[in-house]
Each structure stands twice: as C-alpha cells, then as structure tokens.
mmCIF file of C-alpha atoms and ligand atoms in Angstrom:
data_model
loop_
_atom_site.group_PDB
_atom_site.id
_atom_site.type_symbol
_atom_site.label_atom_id
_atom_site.label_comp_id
_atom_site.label_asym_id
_atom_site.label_seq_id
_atom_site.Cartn_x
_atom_site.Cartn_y
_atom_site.Cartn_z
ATOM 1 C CA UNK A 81 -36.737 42.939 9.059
ATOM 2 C CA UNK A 82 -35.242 46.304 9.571
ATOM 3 C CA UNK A 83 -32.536 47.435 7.555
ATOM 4 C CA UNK A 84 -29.006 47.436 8.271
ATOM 5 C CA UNK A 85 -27.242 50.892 7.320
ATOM 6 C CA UNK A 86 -23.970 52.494 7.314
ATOM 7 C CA UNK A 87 -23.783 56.536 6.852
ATOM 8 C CA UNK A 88 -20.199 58.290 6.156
ATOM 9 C CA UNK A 89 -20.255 61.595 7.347
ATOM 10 C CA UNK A 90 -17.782 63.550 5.384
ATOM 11 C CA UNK A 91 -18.231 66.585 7.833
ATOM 12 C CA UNK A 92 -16.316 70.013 6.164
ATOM 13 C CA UNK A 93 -13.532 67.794 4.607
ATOM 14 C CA UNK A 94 -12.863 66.908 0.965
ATOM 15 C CA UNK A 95 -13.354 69.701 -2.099
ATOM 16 C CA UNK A 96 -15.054 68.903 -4.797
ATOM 17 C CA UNK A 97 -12.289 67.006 -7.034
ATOM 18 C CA UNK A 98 -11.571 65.037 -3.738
ATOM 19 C CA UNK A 99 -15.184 64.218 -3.233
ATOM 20 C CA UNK A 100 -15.690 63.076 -6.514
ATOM 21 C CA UNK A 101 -12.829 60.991 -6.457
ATOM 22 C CA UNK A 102 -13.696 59.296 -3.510
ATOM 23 C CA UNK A 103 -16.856 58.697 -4.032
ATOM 24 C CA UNK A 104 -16.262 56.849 -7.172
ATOM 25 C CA UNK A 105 -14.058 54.551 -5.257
ATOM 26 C CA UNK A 106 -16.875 53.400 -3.094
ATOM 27 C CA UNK A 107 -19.224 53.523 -5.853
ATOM 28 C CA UNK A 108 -16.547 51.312 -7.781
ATOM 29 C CA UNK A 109 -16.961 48.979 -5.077
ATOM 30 C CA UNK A 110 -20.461 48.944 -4.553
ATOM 31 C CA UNK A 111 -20.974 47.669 -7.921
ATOM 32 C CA UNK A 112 -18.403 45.071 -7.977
ATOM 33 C CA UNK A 113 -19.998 43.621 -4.693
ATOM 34 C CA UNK A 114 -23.831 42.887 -3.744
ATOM 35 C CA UNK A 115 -23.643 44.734 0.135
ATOM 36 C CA UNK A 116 -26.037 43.946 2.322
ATOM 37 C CA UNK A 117 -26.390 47.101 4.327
ATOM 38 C CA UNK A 118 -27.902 50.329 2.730
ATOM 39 C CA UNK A 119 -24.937 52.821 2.197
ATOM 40 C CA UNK A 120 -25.654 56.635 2.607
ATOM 41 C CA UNK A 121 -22.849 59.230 2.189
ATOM 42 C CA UNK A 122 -23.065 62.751 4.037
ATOM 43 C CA UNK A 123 -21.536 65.061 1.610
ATOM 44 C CA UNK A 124 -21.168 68.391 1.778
ATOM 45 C CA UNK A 125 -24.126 70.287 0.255
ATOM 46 C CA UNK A 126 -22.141 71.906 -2.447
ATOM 47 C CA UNK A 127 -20.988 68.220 -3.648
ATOM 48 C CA UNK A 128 -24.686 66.968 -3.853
ATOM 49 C CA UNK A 129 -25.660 67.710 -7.020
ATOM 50 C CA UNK A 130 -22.426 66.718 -8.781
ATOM 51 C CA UNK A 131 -22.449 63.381 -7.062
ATOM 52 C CA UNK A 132 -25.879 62.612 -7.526
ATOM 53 C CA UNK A 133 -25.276 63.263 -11.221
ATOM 54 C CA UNK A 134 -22.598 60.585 -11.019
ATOM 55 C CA UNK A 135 -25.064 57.604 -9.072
ATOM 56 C CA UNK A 136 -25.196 54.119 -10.718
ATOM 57 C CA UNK A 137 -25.751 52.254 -7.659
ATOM 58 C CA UNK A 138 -27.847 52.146 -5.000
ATOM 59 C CA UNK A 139 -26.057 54.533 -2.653
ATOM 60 C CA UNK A 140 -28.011 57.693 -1.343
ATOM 61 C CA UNK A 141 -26.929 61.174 -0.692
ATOM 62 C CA UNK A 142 -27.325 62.632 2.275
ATOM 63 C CA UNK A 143 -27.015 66.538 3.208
ATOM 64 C CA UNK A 144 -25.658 67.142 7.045
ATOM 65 C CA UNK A 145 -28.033 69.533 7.734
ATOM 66 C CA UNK A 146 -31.232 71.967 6.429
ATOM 67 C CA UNK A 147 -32.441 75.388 7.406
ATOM 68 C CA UNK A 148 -35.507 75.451 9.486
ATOM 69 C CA UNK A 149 -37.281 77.598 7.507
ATOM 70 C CA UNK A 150 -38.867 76.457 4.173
ATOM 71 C CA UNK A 151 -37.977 79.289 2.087
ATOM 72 C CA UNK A 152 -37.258 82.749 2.048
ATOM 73 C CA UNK A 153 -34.891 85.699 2.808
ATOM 74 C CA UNK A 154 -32.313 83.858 4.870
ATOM 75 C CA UNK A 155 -29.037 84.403 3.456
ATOM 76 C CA UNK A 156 -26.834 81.953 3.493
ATOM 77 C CA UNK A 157 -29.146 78.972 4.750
ATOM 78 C CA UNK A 158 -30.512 76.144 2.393
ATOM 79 C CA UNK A 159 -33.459 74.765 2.803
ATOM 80 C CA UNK A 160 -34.703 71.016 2.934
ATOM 81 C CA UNK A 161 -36.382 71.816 -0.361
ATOM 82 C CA UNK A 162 -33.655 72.867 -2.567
ATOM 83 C CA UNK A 163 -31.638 69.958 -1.220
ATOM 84 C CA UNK A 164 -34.141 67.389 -2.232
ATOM 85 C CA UNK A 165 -34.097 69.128 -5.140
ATOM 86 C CA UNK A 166 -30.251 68.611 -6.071
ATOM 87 C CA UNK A 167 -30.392 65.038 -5.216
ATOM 88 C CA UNK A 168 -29.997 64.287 -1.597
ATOM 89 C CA UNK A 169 -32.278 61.892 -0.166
ATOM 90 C CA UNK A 170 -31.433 62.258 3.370
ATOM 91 C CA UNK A 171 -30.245 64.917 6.044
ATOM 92 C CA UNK A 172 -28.596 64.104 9.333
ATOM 93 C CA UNK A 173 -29.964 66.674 12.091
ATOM 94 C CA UNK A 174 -28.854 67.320 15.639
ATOM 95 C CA UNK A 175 -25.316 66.340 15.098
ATOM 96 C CA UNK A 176 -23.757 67.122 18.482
ATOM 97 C CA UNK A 177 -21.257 69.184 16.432
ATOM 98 C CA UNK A 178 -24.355 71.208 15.167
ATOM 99 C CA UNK A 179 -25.370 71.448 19.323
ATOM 100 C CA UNK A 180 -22.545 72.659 20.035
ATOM 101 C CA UNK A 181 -21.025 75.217 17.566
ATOM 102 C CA UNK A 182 -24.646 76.095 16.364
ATOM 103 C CA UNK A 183 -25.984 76.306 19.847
ATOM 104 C CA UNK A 184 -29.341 73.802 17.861
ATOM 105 C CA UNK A 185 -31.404 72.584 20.436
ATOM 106 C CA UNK A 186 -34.092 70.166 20.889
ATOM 107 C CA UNK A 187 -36.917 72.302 20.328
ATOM 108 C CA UNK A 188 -34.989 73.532 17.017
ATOM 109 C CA UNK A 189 -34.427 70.180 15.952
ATOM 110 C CA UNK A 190 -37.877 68.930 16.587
ATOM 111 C CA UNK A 191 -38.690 71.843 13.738
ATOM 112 C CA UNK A 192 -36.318 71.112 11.195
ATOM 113 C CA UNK A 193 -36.895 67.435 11.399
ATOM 114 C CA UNK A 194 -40.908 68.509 10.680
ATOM 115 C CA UNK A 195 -39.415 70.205 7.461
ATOM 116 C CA UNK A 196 -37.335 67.684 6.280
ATOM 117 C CA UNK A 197 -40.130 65.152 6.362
ATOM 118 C CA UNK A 198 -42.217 67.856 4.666
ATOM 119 C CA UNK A 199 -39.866 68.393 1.851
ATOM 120 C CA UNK A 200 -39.221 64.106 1.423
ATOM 121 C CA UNK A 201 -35.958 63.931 2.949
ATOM 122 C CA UNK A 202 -35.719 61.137 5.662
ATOM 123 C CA UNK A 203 -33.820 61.909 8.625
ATOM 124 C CA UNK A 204 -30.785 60.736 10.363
ATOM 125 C CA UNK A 205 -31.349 62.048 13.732
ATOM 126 C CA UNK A 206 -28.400 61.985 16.399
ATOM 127 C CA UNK A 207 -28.515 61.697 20.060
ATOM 128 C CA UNK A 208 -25.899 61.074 22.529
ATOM 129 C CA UNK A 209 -24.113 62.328 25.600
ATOM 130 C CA UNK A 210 -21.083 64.469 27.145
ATOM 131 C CA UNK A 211 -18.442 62.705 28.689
ATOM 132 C CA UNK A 212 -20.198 64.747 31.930
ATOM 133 C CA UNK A 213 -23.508 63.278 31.431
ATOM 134 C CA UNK A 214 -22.355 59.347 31.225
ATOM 135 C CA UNK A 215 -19.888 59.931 34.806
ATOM 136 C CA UNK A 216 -22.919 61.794 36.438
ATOM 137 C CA UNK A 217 -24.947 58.638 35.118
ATOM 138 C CA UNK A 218 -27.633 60.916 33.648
ATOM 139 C CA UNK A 219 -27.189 59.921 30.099
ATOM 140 C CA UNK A 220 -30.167 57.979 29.745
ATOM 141 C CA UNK A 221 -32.019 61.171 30.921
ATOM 142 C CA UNK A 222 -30.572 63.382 28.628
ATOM 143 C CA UNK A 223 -30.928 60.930 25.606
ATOM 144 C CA UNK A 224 -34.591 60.607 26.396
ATOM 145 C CA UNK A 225 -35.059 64.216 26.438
ATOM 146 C CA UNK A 226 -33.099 64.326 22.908
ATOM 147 C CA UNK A 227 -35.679 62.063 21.581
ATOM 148 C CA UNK A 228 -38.768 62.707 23.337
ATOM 149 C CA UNK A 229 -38.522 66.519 22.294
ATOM 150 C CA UNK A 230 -37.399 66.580 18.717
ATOM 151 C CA UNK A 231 -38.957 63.486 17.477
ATOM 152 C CA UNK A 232 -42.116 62.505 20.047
ATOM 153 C CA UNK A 233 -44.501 65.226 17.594
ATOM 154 C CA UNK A 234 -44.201 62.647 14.923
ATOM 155 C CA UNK A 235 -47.008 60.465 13.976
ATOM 156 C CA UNK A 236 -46.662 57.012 13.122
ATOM 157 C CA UNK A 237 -46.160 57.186 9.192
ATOM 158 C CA UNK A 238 -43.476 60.190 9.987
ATOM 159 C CA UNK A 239 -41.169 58.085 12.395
ATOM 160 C CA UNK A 240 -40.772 55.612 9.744
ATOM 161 C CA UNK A 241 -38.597 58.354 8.157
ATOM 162 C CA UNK A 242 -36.402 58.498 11.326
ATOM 163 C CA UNK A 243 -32.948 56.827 11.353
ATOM 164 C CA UNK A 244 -31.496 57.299 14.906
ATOM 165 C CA UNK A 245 -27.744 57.489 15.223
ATOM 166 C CA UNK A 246 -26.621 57.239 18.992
ATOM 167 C CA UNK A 247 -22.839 59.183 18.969
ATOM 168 C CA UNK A 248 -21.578 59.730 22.562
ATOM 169 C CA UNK A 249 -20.068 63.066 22.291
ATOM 170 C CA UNK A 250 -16.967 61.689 24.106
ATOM 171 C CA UNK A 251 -16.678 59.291 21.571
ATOM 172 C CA UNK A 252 -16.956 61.198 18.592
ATOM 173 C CA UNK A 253 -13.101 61.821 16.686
ATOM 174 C CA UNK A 254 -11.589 61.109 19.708
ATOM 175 C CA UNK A 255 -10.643 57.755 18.843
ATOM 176 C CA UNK A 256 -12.451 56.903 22.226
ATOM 177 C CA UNK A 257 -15.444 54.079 21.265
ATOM 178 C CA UNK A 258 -18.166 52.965 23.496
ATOM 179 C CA UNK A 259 -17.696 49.526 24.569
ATOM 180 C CA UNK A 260 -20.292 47.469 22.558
ATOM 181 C CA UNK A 261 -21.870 46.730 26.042
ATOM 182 C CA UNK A 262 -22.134 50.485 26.437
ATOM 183 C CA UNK A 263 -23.750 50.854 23.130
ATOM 184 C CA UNK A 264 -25.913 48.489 22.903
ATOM 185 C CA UNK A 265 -27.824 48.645 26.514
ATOM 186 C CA UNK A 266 -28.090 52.709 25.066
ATOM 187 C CA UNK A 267 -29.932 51.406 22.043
ATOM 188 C CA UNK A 268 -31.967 48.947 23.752
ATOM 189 C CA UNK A 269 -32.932 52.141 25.576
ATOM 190 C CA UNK A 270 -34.068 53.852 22.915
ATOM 191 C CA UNK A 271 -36.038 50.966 21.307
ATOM 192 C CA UNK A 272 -37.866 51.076 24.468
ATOM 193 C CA UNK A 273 -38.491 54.402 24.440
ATOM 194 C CA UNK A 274 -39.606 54.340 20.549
ATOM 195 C CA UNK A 275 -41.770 51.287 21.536
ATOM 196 C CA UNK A 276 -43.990 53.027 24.507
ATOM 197 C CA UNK A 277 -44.558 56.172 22.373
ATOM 198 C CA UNK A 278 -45.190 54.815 19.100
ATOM 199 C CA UNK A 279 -45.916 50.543 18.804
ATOM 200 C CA UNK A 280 -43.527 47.314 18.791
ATOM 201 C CA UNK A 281 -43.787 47.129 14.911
ATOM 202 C CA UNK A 282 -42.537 50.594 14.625
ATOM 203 C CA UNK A 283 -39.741 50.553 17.330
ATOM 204 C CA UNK A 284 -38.327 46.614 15.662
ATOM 205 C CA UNK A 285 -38.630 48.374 12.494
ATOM 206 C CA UNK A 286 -36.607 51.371 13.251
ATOM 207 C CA UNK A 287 -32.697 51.143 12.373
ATOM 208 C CA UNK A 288 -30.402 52.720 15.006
ATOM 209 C CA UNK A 289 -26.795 53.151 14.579
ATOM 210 C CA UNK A 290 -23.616 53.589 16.616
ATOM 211 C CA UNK A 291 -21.380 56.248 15.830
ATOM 212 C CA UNK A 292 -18.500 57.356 17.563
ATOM 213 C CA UNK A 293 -14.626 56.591 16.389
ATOM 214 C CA UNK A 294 -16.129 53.531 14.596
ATOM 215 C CA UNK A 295 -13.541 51.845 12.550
ATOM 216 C CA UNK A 296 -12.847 48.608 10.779
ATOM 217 C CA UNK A 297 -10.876 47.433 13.937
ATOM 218 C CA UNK A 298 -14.268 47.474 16.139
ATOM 219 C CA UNK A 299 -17.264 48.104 14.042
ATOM 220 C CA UNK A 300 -17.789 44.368 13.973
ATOM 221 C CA UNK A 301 -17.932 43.551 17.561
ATOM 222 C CA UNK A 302 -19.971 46.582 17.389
ATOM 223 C CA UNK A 303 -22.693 45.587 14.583
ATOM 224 C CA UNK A 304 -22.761 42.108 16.645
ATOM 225 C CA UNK A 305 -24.797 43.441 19.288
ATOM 226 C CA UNK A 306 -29.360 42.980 18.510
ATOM 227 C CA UNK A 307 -29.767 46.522 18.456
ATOM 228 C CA UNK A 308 -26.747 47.695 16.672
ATOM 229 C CA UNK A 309 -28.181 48.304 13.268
ATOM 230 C CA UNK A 310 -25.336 49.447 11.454
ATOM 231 C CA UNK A 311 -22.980 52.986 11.859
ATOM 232 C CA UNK A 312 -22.782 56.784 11.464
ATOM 233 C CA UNK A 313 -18.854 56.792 10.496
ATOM 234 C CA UNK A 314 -16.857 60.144 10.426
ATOM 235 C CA UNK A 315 -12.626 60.153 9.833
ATOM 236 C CA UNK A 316 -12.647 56.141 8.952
ATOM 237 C CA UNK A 317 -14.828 56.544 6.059
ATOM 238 C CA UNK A 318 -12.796 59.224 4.433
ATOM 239 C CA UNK A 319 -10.980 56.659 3.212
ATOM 240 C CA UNK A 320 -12.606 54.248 0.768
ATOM 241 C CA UNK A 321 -11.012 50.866 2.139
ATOM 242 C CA UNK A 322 -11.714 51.316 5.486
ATOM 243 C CA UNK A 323 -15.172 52.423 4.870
ATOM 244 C CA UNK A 324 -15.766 49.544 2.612
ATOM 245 C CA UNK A 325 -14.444 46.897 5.403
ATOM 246 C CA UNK A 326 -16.495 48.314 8.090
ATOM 247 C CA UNK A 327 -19.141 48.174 5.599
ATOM 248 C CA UNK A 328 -18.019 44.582 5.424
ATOM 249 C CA UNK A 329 -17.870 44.032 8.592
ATOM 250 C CA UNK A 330 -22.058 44.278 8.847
ATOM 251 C CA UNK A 331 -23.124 40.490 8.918
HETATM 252 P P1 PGA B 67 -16.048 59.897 14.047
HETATM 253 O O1 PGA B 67 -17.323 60.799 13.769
HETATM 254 O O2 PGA B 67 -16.304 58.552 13.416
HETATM 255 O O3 PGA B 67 -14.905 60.619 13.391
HETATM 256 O O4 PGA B 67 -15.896 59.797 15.526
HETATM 257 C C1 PGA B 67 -18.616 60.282 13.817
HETATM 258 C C2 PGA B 67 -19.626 61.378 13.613
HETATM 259 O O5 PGA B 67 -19.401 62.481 14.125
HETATM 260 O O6 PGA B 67 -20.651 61.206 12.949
#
C-alpha cells in the first residue's frame, strides 16, 4: 500500500521563535492523535537543526532545497550533506518557485536529485505547469519532460526515494486550485509515465501529491481522487489548525 503524505512548505516565512512555536503546535497534535498520513514539514534550513532537536513524534524534516555540488568552495550554498547532517530527512527540489527565480532547470534538477539520494535525503520532486502551458493544452508535454529529464536516470532502488508533488504553477498561492478532475487525470498521467519507465510495483508504490492553494475547504474532495496521495501545502499550513484538518481530511 503506498503511503499517504502531507508536506507543509513553510517557504521564507516564520523566524526561528515563530518556527519553533509552530511546530510544537503540530507536534502537540501529532501526539495527542494516531494520523494516518506521514507528516513532513519544509522548514527553512536554518530552523532544521533546532527543530529536529525538539522531535518526539514521527514527523520528518524536510529542507526546500540543496546545492548541487557535494562540497566545496561555494559560498553561500549548503549541501545535501550538511543538511542530512542537521537533521532533515527530506529535500523538496524543482519547486517552480526555484524554476523561476533560480532559473533551475531540468537538467539541474536531474543533478541535485542524484546528490540528494547520494547523501540519504529522499526527495520531494515537483512538477507542474504555467497557466500558458494548460490553455495551449501542452501540459502533459511539459510535465513529461519535467519527469523524464530529472528523474528517468534513476534506477529502480533510487525512485523509491522519489515523492512527486504535481503544483500547477497557476495554482500555487493564488488561491486558484485545480479541480480534483484536473488533478487527478494529471496524476494518473504520471503513474503511467512512472509505470512504462520503471514497473507497475514501483509506479502503485510511488506517493504523488497535489499541491496548489490546497486548504481544509478542498483538500478532501481532493485526497478522494485514486491517485491523489496526499498534499504539498504552502500558506494553509502556516497555521497549525488548518494544517492539522487538511491533515484530517486524508481518509
Ligand atoms: P500554496 O503553495 O499552498 O500556498 O499554493 C504550495 C507550494 O508552493 O508548495
């Protein structure tokens, strides 16, 4: 059976005391219930090691991105290594925010993902389209390409590793969601695609997740849907109660 998830992506929000404090609302929570799905926070990578110092539950940390180099003189950067190292367990890569501000590209991606797996963080990779793509009915193509070229190098034991999040750029903090039709036939897609490149067992295994102005008002019409396996939640899950109903919401 593969494994629900839900991922809050704290983007650049929240300092440190306001990190802290909401994460040990959630972790309050977490405790006091037995949740199904397995919950992942995105911090920011300067809140990693504090936070993981503060786990008594079975939440995971997540950085929201590595360096693609594995060590070295790159000022500034910080490398898959030295976040493992602090605690995180995970690292989301190819964020379309990262595409866009950071100019990352496929080919990039395909290397950092490599590195990540090197250094034993698993990987939340994101896909999606522009608002341009889905009206010139190309998205399928682009979302292919997205996932053919950054995670098609893999071998069999690697993709294991691989969460996919599928976060339509025109959905993303624009309080616009994808219909769950929309979402799911996109996931199906990419099931499909997982399926002819690697094996059935590997692409039924594999948990993908909607993200995209998910909230507690639609994430469970959302989660309904076969392929839905769960969300990659930005602005609702900086605040603990709606990121513990959509959690909720997860049947
Ligand atoms: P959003 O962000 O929920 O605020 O749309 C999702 C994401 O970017 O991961």
């Amino acid at each position: 059976m593969r494994k629900k998830i839900v991922i809050a992506n704290w983007k650049m929000n929240l300092n440190i005391q306001e990190g802290i404090l909401l994460f040990e609302e959630i972790q309050k929570e977490v405790l006091l219930n037995n949740f199904n799905p397995i919950i992942i926070l995105a911090v920011p990578h300067t809140h990693i090691n504090s936070i993981s110092e503060k786990l008594s539950s079975n939440i995971y940390i997540s950085a929201q991105d590595c360096s693609i180099y594995e060590n070295g003189a790159y000022t500034g950067d910080i490398s898959a290594e030295i976040l493992y190292s602090v605690g995180a367990k995970y690292v989301i890569l190819g964020h379309s925010e990262r595409r866009k501000y950071y100019a990352e590209n496929n080919l990039l991606l395909s290397k950092k993902v490599s590195i990540a797996l090197k250094n034993n963080l698993k990987v939340i990779y994101c896909c999606g389209e522009t608002i341009s793509d889905r009206e010139s009915n190309t998205y399928f193509e682009v979302i292919e390409n997205q996932i053919k070229e950054s995670l098609f190098h893999l071998n069999n034991d690697e993709i294991k590793n691989i969460i996919i999040a599928y976060e339509p750029v025109w959905a993303i903090g624009t309080g616009l969601t994808a219909s769950s039709f929309q979402a799911q036939e996109v996931h199906l897609f990419i099931r499909n695609l997982i399926e002819k490149n690697f094996n059935k067992n590997i692409a039924d295994e594999l948990s993908i997740l909607y993200g995209g102005s998910c909230n507690p008002k639609n994430s469970s019409e959302l989660f309904s849907k076969n392929d839905i396996d769960g969300g990659l939640i930005g602005g609702a899950s900086l605040n603990s109660n709606d990121f513990i109903k959509i959690i909720n919401s997860i049947k």
